[in-house]
Coordinates of C-alpha atoms in Angstrom, one line a residue:
X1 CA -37.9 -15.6 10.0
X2 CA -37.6 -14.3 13.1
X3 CA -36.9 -17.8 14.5
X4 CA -34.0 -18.1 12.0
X5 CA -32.6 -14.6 13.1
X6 CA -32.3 -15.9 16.8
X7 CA -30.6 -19.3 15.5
X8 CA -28.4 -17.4 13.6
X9 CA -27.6 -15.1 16.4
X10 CA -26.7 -17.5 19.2
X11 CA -24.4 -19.5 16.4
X12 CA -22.8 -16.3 16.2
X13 CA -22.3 -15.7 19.7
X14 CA -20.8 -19.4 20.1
X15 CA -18.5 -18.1 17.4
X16 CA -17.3 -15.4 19.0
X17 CA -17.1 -16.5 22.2
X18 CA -14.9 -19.9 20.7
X19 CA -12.8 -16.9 18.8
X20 CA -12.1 -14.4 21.9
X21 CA -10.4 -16.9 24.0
X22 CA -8.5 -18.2 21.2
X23 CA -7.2 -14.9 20.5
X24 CA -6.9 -13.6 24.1
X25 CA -4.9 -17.3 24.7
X26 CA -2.3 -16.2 22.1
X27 CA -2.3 -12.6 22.7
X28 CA -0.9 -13.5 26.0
X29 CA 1.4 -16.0 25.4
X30 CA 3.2 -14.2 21.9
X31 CA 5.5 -12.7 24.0
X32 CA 6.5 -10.7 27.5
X33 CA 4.9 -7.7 28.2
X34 CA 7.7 -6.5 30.8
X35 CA 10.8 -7.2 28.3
X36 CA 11.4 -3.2 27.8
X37 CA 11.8 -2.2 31.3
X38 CA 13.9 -5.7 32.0
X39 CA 16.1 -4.3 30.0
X40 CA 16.3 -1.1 31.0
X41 CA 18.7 1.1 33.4
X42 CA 16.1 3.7 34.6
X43 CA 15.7 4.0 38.6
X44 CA 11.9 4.3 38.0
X45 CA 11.9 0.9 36.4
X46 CA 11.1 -1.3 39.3
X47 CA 8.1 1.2 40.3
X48 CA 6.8 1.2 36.3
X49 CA 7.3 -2.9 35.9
X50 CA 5.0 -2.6 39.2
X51 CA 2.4 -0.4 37.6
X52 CA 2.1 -2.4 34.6
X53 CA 1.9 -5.7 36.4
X54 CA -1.2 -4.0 38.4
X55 CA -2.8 -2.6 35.4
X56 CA -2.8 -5.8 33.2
X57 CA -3.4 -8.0 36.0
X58 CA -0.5 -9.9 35.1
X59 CA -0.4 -11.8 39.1
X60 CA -3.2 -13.6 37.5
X61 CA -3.2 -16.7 35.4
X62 CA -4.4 -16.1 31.8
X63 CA -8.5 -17.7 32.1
X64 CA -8.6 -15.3 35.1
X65 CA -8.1 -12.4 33.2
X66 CA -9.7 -13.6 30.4
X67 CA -12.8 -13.9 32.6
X68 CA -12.1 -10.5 34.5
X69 CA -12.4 -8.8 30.4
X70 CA -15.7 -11.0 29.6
X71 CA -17.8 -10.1 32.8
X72 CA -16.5 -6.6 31.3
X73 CA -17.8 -6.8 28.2
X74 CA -21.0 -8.2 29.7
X75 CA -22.1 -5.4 31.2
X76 CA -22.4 -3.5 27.7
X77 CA -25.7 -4.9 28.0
X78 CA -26.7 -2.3 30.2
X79 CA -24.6 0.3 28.1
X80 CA -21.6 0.3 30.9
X81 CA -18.9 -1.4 29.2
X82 CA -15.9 -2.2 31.3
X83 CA -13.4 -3.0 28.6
X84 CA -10.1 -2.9 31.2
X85 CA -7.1 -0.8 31.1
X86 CA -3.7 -0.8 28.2
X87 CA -0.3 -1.5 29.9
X88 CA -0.4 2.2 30.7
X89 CA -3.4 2.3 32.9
X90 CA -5.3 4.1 30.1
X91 CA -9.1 3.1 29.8
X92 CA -9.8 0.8 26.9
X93 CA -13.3 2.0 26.7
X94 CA -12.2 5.8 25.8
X95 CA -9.7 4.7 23.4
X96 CA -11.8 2.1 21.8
X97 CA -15.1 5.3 21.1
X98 CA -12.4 7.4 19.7
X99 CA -10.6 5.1 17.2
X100 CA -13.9 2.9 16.7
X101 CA -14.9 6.4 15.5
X102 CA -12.4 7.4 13.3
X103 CA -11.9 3.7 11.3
X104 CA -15.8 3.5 11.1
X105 CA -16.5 6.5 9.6
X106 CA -13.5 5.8 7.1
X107 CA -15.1 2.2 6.4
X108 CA -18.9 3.4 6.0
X109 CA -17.8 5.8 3.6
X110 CA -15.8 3.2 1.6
X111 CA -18.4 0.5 1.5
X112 CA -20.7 2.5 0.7
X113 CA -18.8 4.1 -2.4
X114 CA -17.3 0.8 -3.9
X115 CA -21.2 -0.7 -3.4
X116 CA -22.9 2.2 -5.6
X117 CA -19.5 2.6 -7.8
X118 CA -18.5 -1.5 -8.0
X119 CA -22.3 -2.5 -9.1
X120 CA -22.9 0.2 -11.4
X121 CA -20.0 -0.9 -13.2
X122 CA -20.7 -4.6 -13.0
X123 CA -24.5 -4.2 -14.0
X124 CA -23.5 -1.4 -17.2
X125 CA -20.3 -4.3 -18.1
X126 CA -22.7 -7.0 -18.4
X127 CA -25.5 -5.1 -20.3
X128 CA -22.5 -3.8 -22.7
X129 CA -20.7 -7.2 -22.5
X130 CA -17.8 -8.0 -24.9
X131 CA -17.8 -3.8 -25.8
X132 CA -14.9 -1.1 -25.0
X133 CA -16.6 -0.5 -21.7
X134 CA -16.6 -4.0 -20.6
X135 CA -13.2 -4.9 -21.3
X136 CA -11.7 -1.3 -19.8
X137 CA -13.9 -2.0 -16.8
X138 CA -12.9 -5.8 -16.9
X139 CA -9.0 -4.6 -16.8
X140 CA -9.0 -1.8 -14.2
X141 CA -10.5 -4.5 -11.9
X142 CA -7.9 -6.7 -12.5
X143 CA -5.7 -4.2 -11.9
X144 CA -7.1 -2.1 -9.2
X145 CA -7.1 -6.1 -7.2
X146 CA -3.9 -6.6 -7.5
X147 CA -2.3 -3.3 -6.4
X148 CA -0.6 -3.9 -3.3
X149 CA -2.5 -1.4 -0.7
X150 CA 0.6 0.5 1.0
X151 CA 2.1 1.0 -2.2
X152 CA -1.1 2.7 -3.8
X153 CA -1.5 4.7 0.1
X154 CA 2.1 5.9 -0.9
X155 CA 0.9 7.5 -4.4
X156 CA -1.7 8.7 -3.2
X157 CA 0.0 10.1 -0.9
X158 CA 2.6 12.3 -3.5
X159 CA 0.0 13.0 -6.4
X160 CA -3.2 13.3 -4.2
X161 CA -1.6 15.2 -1.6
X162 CA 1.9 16.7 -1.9
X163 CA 1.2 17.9 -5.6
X164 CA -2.1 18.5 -5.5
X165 CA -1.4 21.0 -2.7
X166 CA 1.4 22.6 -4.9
X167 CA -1.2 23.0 -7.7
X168 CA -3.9 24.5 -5.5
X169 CA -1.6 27.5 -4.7
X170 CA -1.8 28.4 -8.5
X171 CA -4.0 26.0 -9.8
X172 CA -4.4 26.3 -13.7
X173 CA -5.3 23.7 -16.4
X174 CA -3.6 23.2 -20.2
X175 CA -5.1 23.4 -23.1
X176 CA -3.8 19.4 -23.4
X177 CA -5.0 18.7 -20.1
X178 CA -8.7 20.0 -21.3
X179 CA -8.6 18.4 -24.7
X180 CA -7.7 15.1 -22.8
X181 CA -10.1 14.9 -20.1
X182 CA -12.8 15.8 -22.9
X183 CA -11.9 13.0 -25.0
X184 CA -11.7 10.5 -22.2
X185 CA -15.0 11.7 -20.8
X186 CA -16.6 11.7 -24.7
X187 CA -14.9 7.8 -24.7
X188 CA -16.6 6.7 -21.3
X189 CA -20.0 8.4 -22.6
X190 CA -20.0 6.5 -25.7
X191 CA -19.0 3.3 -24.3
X192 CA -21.9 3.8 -21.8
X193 CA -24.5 4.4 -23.7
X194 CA -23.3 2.0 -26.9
X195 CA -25.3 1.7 -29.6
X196 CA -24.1 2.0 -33.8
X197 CA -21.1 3.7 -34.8
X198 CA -22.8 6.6 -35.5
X199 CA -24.7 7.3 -32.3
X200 CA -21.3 6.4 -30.5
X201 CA -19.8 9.2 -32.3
X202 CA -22.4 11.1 -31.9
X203 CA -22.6 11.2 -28.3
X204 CA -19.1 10.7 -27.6
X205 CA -18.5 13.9 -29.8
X206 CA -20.8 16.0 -28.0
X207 CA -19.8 14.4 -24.2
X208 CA -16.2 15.0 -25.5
X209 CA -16.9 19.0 -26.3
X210 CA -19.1 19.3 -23.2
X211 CA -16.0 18.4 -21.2
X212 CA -13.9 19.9 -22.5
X213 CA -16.1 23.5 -22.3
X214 CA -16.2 23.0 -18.7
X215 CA -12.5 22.3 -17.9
X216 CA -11.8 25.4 -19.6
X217 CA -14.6 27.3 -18.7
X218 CA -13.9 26.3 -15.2
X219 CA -10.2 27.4 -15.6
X220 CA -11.5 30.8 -16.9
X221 CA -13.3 31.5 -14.3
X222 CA -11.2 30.7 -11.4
X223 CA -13.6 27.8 -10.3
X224 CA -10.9 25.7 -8.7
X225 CA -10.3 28.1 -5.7
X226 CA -14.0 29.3 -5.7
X227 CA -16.3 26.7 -6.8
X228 CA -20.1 26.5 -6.5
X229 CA -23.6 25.0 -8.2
X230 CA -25.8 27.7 -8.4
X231 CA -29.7 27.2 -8.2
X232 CA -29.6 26.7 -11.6
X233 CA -27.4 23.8 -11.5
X234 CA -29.3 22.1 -8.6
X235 CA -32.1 22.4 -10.2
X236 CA -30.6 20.4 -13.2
X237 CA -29.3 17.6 -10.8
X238 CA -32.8 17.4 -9.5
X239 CA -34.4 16.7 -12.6
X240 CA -31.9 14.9 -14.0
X241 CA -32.3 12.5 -11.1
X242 CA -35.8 12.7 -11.4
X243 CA -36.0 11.4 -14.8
X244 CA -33.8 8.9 -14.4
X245 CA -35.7 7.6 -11.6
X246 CA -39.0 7.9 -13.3
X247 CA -37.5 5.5 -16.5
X248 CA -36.1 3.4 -14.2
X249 CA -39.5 2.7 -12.5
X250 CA -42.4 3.3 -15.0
X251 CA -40.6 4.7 -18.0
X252 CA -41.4 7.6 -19.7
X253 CA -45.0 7.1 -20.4
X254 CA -46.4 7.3 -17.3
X255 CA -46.7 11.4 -17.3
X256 CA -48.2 11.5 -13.5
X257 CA -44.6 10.2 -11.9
X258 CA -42.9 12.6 -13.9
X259 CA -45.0 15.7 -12.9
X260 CA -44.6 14.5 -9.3
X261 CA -41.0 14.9 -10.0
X262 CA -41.2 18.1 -11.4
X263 CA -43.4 19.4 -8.4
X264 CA -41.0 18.2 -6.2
X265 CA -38.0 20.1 -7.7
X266 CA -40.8 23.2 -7.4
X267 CA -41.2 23.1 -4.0
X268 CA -37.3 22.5 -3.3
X269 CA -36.7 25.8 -5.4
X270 CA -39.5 27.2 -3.0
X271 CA -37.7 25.7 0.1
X272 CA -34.3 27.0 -1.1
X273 CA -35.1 30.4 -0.8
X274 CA -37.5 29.9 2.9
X275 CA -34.7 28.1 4.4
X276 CA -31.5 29.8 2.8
X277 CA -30.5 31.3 6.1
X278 CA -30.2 27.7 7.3
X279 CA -28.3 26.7 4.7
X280 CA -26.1 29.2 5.0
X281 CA -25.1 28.6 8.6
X282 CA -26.8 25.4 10.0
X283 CA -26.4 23.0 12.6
X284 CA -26.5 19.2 12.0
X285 CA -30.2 19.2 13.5
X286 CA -31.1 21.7 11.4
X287 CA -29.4 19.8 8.4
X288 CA -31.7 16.5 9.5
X289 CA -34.7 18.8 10.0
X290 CA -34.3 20.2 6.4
X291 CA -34.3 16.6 5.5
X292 CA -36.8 15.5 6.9
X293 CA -39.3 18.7 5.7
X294 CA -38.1 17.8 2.0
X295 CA -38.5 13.6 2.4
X296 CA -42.3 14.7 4.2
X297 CA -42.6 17.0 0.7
X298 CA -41.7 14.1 -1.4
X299 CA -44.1 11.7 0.3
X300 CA -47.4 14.5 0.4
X301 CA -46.3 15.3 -3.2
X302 CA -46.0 12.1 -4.6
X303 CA -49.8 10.9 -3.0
X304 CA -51.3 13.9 -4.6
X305 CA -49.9 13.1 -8.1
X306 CA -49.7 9.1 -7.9
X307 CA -53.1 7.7 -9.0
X308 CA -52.9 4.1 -9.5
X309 CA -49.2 4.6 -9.3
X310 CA -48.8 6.5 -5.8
X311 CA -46.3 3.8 -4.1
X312 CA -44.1 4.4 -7.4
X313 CA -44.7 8.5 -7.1
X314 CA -43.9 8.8 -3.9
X315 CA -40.9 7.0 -3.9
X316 CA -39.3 8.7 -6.6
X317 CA -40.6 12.2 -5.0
X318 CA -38.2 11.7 -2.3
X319 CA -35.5 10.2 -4.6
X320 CA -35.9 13.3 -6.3
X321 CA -36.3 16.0 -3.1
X322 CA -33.3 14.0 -1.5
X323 CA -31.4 14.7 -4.9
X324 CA -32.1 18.4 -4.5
X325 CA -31.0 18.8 -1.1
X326 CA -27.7 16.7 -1.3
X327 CA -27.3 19.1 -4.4
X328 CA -27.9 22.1 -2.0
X329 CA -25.5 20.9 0.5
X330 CA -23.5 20.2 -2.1
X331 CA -23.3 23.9 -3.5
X332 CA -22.6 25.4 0.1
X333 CA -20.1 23.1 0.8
X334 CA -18.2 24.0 -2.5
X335 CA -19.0 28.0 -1.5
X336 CA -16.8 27.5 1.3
X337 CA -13.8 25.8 -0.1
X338 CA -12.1 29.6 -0.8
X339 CA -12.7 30.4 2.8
X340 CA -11.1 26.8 4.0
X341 CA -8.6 27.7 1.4
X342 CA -7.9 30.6 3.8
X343 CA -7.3 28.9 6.6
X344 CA -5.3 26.1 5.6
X345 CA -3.4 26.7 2.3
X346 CA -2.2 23.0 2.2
X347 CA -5.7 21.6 2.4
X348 CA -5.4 17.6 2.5
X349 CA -2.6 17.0 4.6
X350 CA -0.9 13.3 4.5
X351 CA -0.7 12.1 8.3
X352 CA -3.7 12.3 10.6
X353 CA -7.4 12.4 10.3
X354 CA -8.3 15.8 11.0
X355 CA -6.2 19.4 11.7
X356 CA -5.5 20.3 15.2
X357 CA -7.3 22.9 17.0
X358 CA -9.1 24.1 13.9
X359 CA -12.2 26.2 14.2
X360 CA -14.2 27.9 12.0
X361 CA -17.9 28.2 10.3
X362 CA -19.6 24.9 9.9
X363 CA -18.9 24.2 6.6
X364 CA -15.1 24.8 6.8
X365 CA -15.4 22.4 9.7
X366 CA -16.8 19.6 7.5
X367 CA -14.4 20.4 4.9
X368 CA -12.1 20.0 7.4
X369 CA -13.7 16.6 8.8
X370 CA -13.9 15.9 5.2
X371 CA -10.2 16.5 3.1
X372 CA -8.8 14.2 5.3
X373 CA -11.2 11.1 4.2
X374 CA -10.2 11.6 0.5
X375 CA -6.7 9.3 0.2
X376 CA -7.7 7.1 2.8
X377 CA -11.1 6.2 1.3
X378 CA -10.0 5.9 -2.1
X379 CA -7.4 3.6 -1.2
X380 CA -10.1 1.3 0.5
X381 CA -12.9 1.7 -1.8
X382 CA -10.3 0.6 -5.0
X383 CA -9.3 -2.3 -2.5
X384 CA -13.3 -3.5 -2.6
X385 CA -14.2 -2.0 -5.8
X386 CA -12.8 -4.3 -8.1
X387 CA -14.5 -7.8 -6.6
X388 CA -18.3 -5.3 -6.1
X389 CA -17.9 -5.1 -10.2
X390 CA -16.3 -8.0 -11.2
X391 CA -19.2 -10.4 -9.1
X392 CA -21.7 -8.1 -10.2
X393 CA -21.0 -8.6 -13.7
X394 CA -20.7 -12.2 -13.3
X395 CA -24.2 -12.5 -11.5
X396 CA -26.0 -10.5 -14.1
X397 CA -25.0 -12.0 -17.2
X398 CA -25.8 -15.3 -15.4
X399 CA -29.4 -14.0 -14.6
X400 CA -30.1 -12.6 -18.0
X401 CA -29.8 -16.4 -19.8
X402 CA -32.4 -17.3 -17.4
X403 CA -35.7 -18.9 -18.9
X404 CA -37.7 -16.0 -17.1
X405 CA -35.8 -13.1 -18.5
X406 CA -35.5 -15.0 -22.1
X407 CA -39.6 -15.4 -21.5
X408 CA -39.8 -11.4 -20.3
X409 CA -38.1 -10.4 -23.4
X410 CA -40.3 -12.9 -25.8
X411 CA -43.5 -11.6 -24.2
X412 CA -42.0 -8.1 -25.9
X413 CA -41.2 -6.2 -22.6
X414 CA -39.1 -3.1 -22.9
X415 CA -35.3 -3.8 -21.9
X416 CA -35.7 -1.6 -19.1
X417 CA -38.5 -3.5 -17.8
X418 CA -36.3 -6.6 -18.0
X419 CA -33.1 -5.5 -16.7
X420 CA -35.0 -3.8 -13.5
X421 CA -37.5 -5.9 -12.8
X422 CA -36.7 -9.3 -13.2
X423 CA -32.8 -9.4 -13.7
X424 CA -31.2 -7.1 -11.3
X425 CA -33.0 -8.0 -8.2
X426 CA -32.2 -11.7 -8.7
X427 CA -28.7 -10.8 -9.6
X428 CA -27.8 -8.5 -6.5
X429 CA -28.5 -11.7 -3.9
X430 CA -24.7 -13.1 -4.2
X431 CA -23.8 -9.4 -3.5
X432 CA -25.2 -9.1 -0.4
X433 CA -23.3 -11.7 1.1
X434 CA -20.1 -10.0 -0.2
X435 CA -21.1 -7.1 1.4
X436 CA -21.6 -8.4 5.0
X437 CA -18.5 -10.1 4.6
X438 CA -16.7 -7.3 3.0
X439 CA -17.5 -4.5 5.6
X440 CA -15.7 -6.6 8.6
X441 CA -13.2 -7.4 6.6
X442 CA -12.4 -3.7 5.5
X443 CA -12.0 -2.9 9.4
X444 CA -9.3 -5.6 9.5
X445 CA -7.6 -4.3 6.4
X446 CA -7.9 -0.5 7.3
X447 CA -5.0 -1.4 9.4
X448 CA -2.1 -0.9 6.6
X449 CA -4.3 2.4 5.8
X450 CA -4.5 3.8 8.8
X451 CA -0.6 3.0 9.2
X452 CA 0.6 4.7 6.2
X453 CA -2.0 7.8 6.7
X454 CA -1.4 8.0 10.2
X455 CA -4.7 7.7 11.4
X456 CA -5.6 7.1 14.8
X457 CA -8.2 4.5 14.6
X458 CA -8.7 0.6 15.3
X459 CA -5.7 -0.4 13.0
X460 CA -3.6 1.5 15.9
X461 CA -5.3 0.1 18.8
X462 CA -4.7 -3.3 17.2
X463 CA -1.0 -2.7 16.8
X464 CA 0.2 -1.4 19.4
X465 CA -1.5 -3.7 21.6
X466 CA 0.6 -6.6 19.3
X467 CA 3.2 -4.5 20.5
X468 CA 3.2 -4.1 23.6
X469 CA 1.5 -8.2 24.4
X470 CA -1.5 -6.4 25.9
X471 CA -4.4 -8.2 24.8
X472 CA -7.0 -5.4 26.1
X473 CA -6.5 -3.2 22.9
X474 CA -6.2 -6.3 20.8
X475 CA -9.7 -8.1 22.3
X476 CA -11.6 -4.2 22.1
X477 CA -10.4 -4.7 18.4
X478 CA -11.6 -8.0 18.2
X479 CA -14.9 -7.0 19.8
X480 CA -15.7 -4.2 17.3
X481 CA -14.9 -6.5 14.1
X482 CA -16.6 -9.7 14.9
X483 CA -19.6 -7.9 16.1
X484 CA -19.8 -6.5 12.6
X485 CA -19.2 -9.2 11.0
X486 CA -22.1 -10.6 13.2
X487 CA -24.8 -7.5 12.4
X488 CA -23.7 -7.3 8.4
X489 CA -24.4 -11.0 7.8
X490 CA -28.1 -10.5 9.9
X491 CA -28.5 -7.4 7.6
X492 CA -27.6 -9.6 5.0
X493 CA -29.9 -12.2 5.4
X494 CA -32.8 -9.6 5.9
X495 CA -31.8 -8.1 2.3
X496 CA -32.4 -12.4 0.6
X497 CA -36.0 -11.9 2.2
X498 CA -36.5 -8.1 0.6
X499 CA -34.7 -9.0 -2.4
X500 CA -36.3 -12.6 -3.3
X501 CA -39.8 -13.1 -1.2
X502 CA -39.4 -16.6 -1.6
X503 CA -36.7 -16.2 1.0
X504 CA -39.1 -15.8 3.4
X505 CA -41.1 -18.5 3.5

């Protein structure tokens, strides 16, 4: 394996070493770099042509410079990258951490969301294959991959920003509005879960009534201007992710798993009230200390209770203690939204990717850091949703007519069993590679985002070094993609091996 990983990496190296002079070479030659100040009248021209000439080197030939920018970029092996100057003697390396930043954060966020959102779609379409779910999930892929991306930036743009702002002054739902989003949350319910006509009815009925008591409840209440959980509601979310993970692993027979679970959720509630001064007013180490006290719980929980079953226990102790402090974070953050509310009236604003000069508590800050991620990831994670669901779905209904699930089913294993243990892993291989591919290429296509939401990241370094034929910006660019490209398709072939231990021999 790890002979593989080093052939791998010096084919990649050759690659993008074969693609950055390619790129610098017609970078250089797409067009002249002093044609603006040609052109122009000012006095000062002469002396700016000068300075530009200097700070792009252009008195040298073209393999000069491009050799001056790789010995640059060489010496990021020592962690003191010397990525040049723009055409206005501005250091590449600054502008590259701050924009590198701002896209990558944007990016992460968006994989990671169309991953989770894309395969748990593709894996319930395939199990419910041919039902209402399938083909609504089957069309809004469809749909969702053919939507031109600056036109769906635009709408977002009016109904998730503009109005939604207008309706946060007053905010207030219908009676229609309720009655719909109950019935289309009793539909989605139903379709989920499938079964006979009755049970669909059933369950969509109840979903249906349980949305539509919140929405008003909710509106009663004034929740929209001051939401929040409650330990109550944390508590829920814990278990309920408890449970789930407990049927997903062992079922529901194994009682010790599911006791672990529950004593996990104990010592949370325990923690919640030790560390609520933290909570109230932490730090980001304190944040990853808190985690870290509640993942150690999970693991010292999950050996006591295990047995037989401890590697199982313990892992879905910390699913379970992570669930209850993302659900904890989760309920401050939402505490604060009135106070943020306070500050900034107008909360998600539609050009930049943060508020300038705003202060405040910590979690206004991250609700601050966070508004503005909203449109911009939504637009991304629709880009990459559809193909997550749409190979997902594919994959697993191709797995599940294979001899060994056919011979898992005969031998009169639960459908869990089957779907979880010998379908899914099999069928999220072809994924991976997606995803290494998909991540690199969602840096290149953030570019029309980060245009239309005026965000200051590596879709703006790219352009304006287009722009302006400086092929510093454009290369830094080029640096930060293809080395993704380069680590998500090693991560990628380390998932085959964890995924399918045949891999690795």
């Amino acid at each position: 394996m790890l002979r593989f990983i080093l052939r791998r990496l010096g084919v990649s190296a050759l690659i993008l070493f074969l693609g950055s002079v390619f790129l610098f070479f017609i970078t250089v030659f797409s067009g002249d770099p002093l044609e603006d100040l040609r052109e122009s009248r000012e006095r000062t021209a002469q002396q700016q042509m000068e300075a530009r000439t200097r700070n792009m080197n252009l008195n040298e030939p073209w393999f000069v410079r491009y050799w001056m920018w790789l010995t640059g970029v060489a010496k990021c092996v020592t962690l003191n990258c010397d990525l040049g100057n723009d055409s206005t003697g501005a250091s590449i390396s600054t502008s590259l951490v701050n924009a590198a930043g701002s896209t990558l954060r944007l990016v992460t966020l968006a994989t990671a969301l169309a991953i989770i959102i894309g395969v748990t779609m593709g894996i319930l379409a395939a199990i419910r294959q041919y039902s209402g779910f399938d083909y609504a999930v089957t069309f809004a892929a469809f749909l969702f991959y053919s939507l031109p991306v600056f036109w769906v930036a635009v709408l977002l743009k009016e109904y998730g920003a503009i109005r939604f702002n207008n309706w946060m002054a007053d905010p207030s739902v219908s009676l229609t509005t309720a009655l719909i989003v109950g019935l289309l949350f009793g539909l989605t319910i139903a379709s989920v879960l499938g079964g006979d006509l009755r049970r669909k009815l059933v369950t969509g009925g109840v979903a249906a009534l349980v949305g539509f008591g919140a929405m008003t409840y909710f509106d009663q209440v004034g929740w929209w201007r001051q939401p929040a959980l409650g330990l109550p509601l944390i508590i829920l979310i814990a278990a309920g992710a408890g449970v789930l993970l407990t049927y997903l692993t062992v079922g529901t027979t194994n009682r010790k798993i599911l006791y672990s679970s529950l004593t996990t959720i104990a010592a949370g509630v325990v923690g919640w009230f030790i560390f609520n001064g933290w909570i109230v007013a932490p730090t980001y180490p304190l944040l990853l200390l808190m985690l870290a006290i509640a993942i150690v719980s999970g693991i010292v929980i999950g050996w006591f209770w295990g047995g037989w079953d401890r590697n199982i226990a313990i892992w879905v102790s910390i699913g379970t203690a992570v669930a209850f402090a993302g659900a904890t974070a989760l309920d401050q953050l939402l505490r604060n939204w009135g106070p943020f509310l306070d500050r900034k009236p107008r909360p998600i604003s539609t050009i930049g990717s943060g508020s300038v000069n705003f202060e405040g508590p910590f979690w206004t800050e991250m609700w601050d850091w966070g508004v503005q991620l909203i449109l911009p990831t939504i637009v991304l994670t629709v880009i990459s949703l559809a193909s997550y669901s749409r190979y997902t779905r594919a994959s697993m209904l191709e797995t599940i007519r294979q001899d060994y699930v056919r011979t898992a089913r005969s031998k009169g294993l639960s459908e869990r069993v089957v779907i979880t243990k010998h379908a899914l892993r099999n069928a999220l291989i072809p994924i991976t590679t997606i995803v290494a591919f998909d991540f690199a290429g969602l840096i290149g296509g953030a570019v029309v985002t980060e245009t239309v939401f005026g965000w200051k990241g590596m879709g703006a370094l790219f352009q304006e070094g287009l722009q302006r034929v400086d092929p510093a910006p454009v290369m830094a660019f080029y640096l930060v993609t293809g080395t993704a490209a380069v680590l998500m398709n090693m991560v990628a072939d380390i998932a085959y091996a964890f995924l399918d231990p045949r891999i690795r021999t």
